[in-house]
Amino acid sequence: MPVVKKNKSDQIEFKGLGRRKSSIARVVLTSGTGKATANGVDFEKYFPSKIILQDINQPLALTENLGKFDIKAKTEGGGFTGQAGAIRLGIARALLQVNAEYKTILKKQKMLTRDSRMKERKKPWLDGARKRPQFVKR
């Protein structure tokens, strides 16, 4: 069931939730000029790399919606790469509410798949997740 809501200025909002590593992003798309903010800061200032910005905008570019939507993202947890991946998934899920036909395009490029790789936990008696204590022969 799509989460579509009209905001105060009678614009339709399309919402999507994305997760990556330990990051969570709540993304809201509204029709506009392409202004993008993460936690109230422009994407260009919030994310340090142009490659990460390309990665975030990939779902919009694939569906030919670059510059047609304003993006507001609230992110928490993790680092900037995890947050960027979470925003990308949130944008892709929100685009499905805009037009259900985007599903074939986004699914083919694996934009709708949550990256399940997480940090492995530290085990007892080990120095880390897998690092063993140094072996002493004598």
Short mmCIF file of C-alpha atoms in Angstrom, two decimals, residues 4 8 10 20 36-37 43-44 55 62 71 79 85-87 89 92 99 106 110:
data_model
loop_
_atom_site.label_atom_id
_atom_site.label_comp_id
_atom_site.label_asym_id
_atom_site.label_seq_id
_atom_site.Cartn_x
_atom_site.Cartn_y
_atom_site.Cartn_z
CA VAL A 4 0.98 9.02 -0.32
CA LYS A 8 0.28 21.70 3.94
CA ASP A 10 -1.39 20.56 -1.20
CA ARG A 20 22.05 0.01 4.77
CA ALA A 36 17.91 17.66 -2.14
CA THR A 37 18.59 17.84 1.61
CA PHE A 43 23.48 16.84 -0.36
CA GLU A 44 26.58 18.57 -1.81
CA ASP A 55 25.10 6.75 -6.38
CA LEU A 62 17.34 5.47 -14.40
CA ILE A 71 14.18 15.19 -1.82
CA GLY A 79 28.67 6.64 8.34
CA GLY A 85 22.97 3.68 0.42
CA ALA A 86 19.95 3.99 2.70
CA ILE A 87 18.84 7.20 0.95
CA LEU A 89 16.96 2.63 -1.39
CA ALA A 92 13.83 3.92 -5.18
CA ASN A 99 4.68 5.10 -10.95
CA LEU A 106 14.70 -0.44 -10.80
CA LYS A 110 19.00 -4.06 -8.20
#
